[in-house]
mmCIF file of C-alpha atoms in Angstrom:
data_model
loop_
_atom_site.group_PDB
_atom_site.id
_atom_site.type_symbol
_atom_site.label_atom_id
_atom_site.label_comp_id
_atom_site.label_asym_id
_atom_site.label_seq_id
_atom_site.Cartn_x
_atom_site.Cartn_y
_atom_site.Cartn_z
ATOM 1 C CA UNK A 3 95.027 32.479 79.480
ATOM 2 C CA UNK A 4 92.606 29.215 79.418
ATOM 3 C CA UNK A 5 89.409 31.702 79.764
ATOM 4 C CA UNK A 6 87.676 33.902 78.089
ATOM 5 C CA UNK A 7 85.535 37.108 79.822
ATOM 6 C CA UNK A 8 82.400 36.177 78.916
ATOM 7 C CA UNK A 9 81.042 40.143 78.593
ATOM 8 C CA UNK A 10 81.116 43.365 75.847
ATOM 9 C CA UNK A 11 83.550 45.674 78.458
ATOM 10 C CA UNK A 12 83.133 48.530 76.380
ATOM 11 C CA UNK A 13 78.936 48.064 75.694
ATOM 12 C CA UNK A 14 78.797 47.909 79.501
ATOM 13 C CA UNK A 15 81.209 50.909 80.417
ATOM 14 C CA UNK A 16 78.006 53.790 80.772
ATOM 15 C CA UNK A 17 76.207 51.331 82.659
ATOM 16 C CA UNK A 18 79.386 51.052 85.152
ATOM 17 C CA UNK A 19 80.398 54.627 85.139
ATOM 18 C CA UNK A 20 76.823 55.980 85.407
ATOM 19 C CA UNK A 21 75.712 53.371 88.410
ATOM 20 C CA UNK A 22 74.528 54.420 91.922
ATOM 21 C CA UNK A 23 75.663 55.220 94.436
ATOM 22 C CA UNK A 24 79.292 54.638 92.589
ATOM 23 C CA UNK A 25 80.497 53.227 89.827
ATOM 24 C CA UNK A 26 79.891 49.295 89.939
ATOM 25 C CA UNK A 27 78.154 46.634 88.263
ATOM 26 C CA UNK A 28 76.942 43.106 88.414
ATOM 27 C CA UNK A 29 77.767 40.701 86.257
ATOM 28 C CA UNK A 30 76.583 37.209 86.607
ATOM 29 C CA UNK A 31 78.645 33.916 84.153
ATOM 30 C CA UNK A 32 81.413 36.441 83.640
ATOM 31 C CA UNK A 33 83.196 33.570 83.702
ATOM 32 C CA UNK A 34 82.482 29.974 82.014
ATOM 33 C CA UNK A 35 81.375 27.136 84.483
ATOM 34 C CA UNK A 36 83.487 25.041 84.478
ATOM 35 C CA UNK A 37 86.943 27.499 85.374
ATOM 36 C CA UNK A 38 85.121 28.382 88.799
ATOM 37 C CA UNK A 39 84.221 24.531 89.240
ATOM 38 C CA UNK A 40 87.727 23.647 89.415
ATOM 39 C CA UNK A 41 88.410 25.854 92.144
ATOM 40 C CA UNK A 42 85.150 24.715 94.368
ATOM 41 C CA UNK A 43 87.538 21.528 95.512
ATOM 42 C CA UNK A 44 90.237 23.766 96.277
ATOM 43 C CA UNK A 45 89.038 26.397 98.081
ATOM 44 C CA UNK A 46 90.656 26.413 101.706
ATOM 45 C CA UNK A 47 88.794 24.896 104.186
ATOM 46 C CA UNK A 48 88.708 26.876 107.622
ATOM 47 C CA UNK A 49 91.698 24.878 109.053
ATOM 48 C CA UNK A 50 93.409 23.757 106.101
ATOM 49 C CA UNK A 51 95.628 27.176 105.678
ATOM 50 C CA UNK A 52 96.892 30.211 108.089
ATOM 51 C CA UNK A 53 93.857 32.208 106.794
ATOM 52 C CA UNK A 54 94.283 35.719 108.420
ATOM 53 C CA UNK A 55 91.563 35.721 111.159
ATOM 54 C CA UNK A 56 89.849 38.784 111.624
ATOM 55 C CA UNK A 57 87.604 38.718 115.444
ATOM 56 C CA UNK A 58 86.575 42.128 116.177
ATOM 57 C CA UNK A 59 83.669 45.036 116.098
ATOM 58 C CA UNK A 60 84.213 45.603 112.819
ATOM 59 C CA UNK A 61 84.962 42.535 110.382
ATOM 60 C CA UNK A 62 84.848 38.837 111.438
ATOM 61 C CA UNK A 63 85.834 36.507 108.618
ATOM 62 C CA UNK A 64 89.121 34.891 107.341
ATOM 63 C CA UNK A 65 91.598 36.330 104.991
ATOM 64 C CA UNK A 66 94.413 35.200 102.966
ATOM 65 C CA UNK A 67 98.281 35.459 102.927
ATOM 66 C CA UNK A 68 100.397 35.177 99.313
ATOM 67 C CA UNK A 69 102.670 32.898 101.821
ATOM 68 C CA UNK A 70 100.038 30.292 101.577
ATOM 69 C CA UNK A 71 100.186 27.258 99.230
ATOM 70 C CA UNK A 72 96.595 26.862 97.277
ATOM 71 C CA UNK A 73 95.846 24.414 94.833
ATOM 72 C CA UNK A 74 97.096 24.087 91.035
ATOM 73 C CA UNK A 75 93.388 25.594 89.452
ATOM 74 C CA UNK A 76 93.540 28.338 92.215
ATOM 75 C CA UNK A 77 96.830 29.588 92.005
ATOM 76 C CA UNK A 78 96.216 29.498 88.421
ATOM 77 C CA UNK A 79 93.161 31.759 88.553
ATOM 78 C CA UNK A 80 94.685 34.045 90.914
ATOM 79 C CA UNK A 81 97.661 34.885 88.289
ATOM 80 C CA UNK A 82 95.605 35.285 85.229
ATOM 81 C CA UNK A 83 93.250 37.597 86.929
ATOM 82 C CA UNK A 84 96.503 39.910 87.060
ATOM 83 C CA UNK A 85 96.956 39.667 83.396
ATOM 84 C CA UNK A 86 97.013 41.906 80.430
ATOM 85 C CA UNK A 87 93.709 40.646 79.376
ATOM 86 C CA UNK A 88 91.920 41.228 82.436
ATOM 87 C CA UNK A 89 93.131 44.272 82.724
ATOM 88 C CA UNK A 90 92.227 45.223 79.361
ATOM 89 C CA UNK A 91 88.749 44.481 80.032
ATOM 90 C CA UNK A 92 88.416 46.351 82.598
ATOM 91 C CA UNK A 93 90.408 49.507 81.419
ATOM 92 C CA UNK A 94 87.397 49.715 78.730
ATOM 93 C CA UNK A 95 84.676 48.490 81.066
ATOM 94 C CA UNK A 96 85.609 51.451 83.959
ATOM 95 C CA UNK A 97 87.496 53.975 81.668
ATOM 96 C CA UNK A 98 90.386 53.983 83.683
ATOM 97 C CA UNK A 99 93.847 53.669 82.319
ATOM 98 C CA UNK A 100 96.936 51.727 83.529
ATOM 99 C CA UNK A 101 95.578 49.529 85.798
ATOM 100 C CA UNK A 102 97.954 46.526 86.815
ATOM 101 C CA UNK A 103 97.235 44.238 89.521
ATOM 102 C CA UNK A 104 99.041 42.704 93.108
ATOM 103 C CA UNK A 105 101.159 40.168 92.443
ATOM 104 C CA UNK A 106 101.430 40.213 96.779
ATOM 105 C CA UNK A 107 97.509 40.360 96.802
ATOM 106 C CA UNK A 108 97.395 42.539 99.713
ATOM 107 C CA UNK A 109 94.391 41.626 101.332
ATOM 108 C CA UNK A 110 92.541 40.086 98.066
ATOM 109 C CA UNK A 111 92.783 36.608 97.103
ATOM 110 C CA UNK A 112 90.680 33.811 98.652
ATOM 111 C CA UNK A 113 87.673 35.144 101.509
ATOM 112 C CA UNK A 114 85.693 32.882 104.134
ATOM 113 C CA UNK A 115 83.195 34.137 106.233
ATOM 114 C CA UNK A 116 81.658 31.778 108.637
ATOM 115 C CA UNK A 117 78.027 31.120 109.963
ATOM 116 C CA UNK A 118 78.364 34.440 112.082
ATOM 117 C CA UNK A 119 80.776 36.586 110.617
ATOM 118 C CA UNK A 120 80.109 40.096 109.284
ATOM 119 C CA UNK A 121 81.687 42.697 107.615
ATOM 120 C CA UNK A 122 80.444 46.228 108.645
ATOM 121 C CA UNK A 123 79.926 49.056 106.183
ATOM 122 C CA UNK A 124 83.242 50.919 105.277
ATOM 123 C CA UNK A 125 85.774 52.391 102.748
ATOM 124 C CA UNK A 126 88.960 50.610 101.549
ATOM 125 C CA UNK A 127 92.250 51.441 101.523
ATOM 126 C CA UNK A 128 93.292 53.201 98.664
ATOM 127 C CA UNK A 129 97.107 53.320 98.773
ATOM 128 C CA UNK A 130 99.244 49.890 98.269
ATOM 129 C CA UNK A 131 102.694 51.068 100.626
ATOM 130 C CA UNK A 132 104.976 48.007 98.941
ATOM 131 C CA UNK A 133 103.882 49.017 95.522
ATOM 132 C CA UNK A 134 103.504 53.026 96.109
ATOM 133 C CA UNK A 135 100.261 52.983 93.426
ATOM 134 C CA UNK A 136 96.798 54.296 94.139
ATOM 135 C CA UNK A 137 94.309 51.083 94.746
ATOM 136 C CA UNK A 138 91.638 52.390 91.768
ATOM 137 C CA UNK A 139 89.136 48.851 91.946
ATOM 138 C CA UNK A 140 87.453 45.855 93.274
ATOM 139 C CA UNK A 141 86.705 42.624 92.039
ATOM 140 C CA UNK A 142 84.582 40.181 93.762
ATOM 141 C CA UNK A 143 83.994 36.689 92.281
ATOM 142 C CA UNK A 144 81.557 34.204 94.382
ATOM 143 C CA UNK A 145 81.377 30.882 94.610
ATOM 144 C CA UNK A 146 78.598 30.145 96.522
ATOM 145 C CA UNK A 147 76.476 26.978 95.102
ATOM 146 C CA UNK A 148 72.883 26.598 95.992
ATOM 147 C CA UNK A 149 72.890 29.803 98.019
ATOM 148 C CA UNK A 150 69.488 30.928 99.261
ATOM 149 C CA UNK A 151 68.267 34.654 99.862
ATOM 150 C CA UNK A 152 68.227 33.699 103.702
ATOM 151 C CA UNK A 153 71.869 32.579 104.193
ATOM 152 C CA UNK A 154 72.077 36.586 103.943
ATOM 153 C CA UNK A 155 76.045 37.738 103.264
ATOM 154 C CA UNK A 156 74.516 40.004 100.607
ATOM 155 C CA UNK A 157 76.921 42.479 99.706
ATOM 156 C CA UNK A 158 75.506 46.135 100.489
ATOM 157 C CA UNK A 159 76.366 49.090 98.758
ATOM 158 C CA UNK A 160 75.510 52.273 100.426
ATOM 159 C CA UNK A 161 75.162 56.160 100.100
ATOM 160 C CA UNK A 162 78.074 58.464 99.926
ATOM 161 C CA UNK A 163 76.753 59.808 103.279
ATOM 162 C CA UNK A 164 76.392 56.563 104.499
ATOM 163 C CA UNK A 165 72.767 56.996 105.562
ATOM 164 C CA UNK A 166 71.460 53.921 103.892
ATOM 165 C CA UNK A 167 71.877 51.152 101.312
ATOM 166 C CA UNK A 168 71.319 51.454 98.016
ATOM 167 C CA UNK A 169 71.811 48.200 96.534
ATOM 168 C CA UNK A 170 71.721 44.842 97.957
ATOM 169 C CA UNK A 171 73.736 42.181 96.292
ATOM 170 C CA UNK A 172 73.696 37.807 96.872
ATOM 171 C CA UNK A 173 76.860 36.133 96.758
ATOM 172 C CA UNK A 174 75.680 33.277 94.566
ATOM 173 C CA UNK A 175 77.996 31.511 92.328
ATOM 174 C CA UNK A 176 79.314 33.052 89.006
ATOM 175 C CA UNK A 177 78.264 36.363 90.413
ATOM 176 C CA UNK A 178 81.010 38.621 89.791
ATOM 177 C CA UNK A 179 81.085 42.862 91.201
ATOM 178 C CA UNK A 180 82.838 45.010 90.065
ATOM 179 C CA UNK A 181 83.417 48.323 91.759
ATOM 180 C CA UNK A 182 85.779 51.807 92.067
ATOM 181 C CA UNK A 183 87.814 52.408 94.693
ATOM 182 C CA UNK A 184 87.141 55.623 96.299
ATOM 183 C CA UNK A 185 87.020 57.743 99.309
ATOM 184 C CA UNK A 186 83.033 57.307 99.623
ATOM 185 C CA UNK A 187 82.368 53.630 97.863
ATOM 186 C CA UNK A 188 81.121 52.242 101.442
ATOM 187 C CA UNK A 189 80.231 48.987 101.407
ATOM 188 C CA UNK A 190 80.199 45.514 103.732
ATOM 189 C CA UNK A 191 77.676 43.314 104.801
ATOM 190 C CA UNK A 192 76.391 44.045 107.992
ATOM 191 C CA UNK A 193 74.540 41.802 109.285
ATOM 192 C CA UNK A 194 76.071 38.657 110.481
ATOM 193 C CA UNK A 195 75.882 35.356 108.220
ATOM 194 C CA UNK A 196 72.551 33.147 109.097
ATOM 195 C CA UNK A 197 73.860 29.627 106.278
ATOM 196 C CA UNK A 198 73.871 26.356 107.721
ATOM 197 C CA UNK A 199 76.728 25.343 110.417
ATOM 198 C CA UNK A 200 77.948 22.975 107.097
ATOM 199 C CA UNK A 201 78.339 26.294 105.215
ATOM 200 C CA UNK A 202 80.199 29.359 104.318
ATOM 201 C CA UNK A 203 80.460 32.560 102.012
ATOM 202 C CA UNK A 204 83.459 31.629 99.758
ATOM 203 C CA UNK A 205 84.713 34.405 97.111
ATOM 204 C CA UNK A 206 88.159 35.256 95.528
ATOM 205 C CA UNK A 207 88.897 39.055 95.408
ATOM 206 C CA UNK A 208 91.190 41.361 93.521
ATOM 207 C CA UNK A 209 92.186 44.788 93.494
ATOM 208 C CA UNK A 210 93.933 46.881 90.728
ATOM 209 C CA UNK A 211 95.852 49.829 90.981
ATOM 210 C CA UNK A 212 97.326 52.681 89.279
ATOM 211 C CA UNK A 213 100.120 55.263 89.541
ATOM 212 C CA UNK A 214 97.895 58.073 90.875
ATOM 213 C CA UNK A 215 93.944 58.878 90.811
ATOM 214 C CA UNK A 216 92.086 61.912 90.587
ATOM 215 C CA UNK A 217 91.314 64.327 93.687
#
């Protein structure tokens, strides 16, 4: 692995398991620099790949497909953020045990939303059907340069009820969330994206999974 985590897992793990309205944290430079600059030239450009477009009440933004070529640095970062060490850090930053990761990166890998697109407050899926596990986290790095507070495409993480948010988070670059999977971690961003035409909300996702999960 060329990278390093650049964070004390286990120092952080109360914070994690003890945050509202789930479990979840922040992190910003998790990563160094430079890793996530070599992916900022390779990032997909809206019509450079057969994103998976999303158009509907619920979601608009573009997806990714495994069948998809990326670029050397991307692919690259996509298969060490399946590997042991990575998922040693976050076995002792969340306390969950036998995580392992989607080689098929069922709807992880590379996001795009455009000026306009939205994502609207829900809960994921927590069961991968290919690899019969239990879908136990989410990992959000952004790669947003430059990004100001009214570009919006904060990511919001609401209530268990879902009456309200609870913690508002901007998708600037080397920001990295972390989050459990559950039946009640709602989250999205509602409201549709207000950055420049020239502009878009870029991040890489990944979720990790386990063979079962409590009740």
């Amino acid at each position: 692995m060329r990278f390093q985590l650049q964070a004390d897992a286990a120092a952080l793990r109360e914070r994690y398991v003890n945050a509202r309205p789930f479990p979840h944290i922040v992190l910003d430079n998790l990563f160094p620099n430079e890793i996530l600059e070599e992916l900022l030239p390779e990032f997909p450009r809206p019509d450079e790949i057969d994103w998976v477009r999303f158009d509907n009440a619920t979601e608009k933004k573009l997806g990714y497909s495994y069948k998809n070529p990326l670029g050397p640095h991307l692919q690259r970062f996509l298969y060490e953020m399946n590997s042991a060490p990575v998922l040693e850090f976050l076995q002792a930053l969340t306390g969950i045990e036998g995580l392992v990761g989607d080689p098929y990166y069922g709807g992880a890998g590379p996001h795009q939303i455009l000026p306009g697109g939205f994502l609207k407050i829900h809960a994921d899926f927590n069961w991968h059907p290919l690899l019969k596990l239990d879908r136990r986290l989410n990992l959000l790095v952004y790669l947003n340069k430059d990004w100001h507070e009214e570009y919006g495409g904060h990511i919001e993480l609401w209530d268990t009820e879902m009456k309200g948010c609870v913690e508002r988070v901007l998708p600037v670059f080397n920001r990295t969330l972390v989050f459990s999977t559950t039946d009640f971690s709602y989250h999205g961003h509602p409201h549709p994206l207000t950055c420049p035409p020239d502009r878009s909300r870029r991040s890489v996702s990944f979720y990790y999974y386990s063979n079962g999960r409590p009740e």
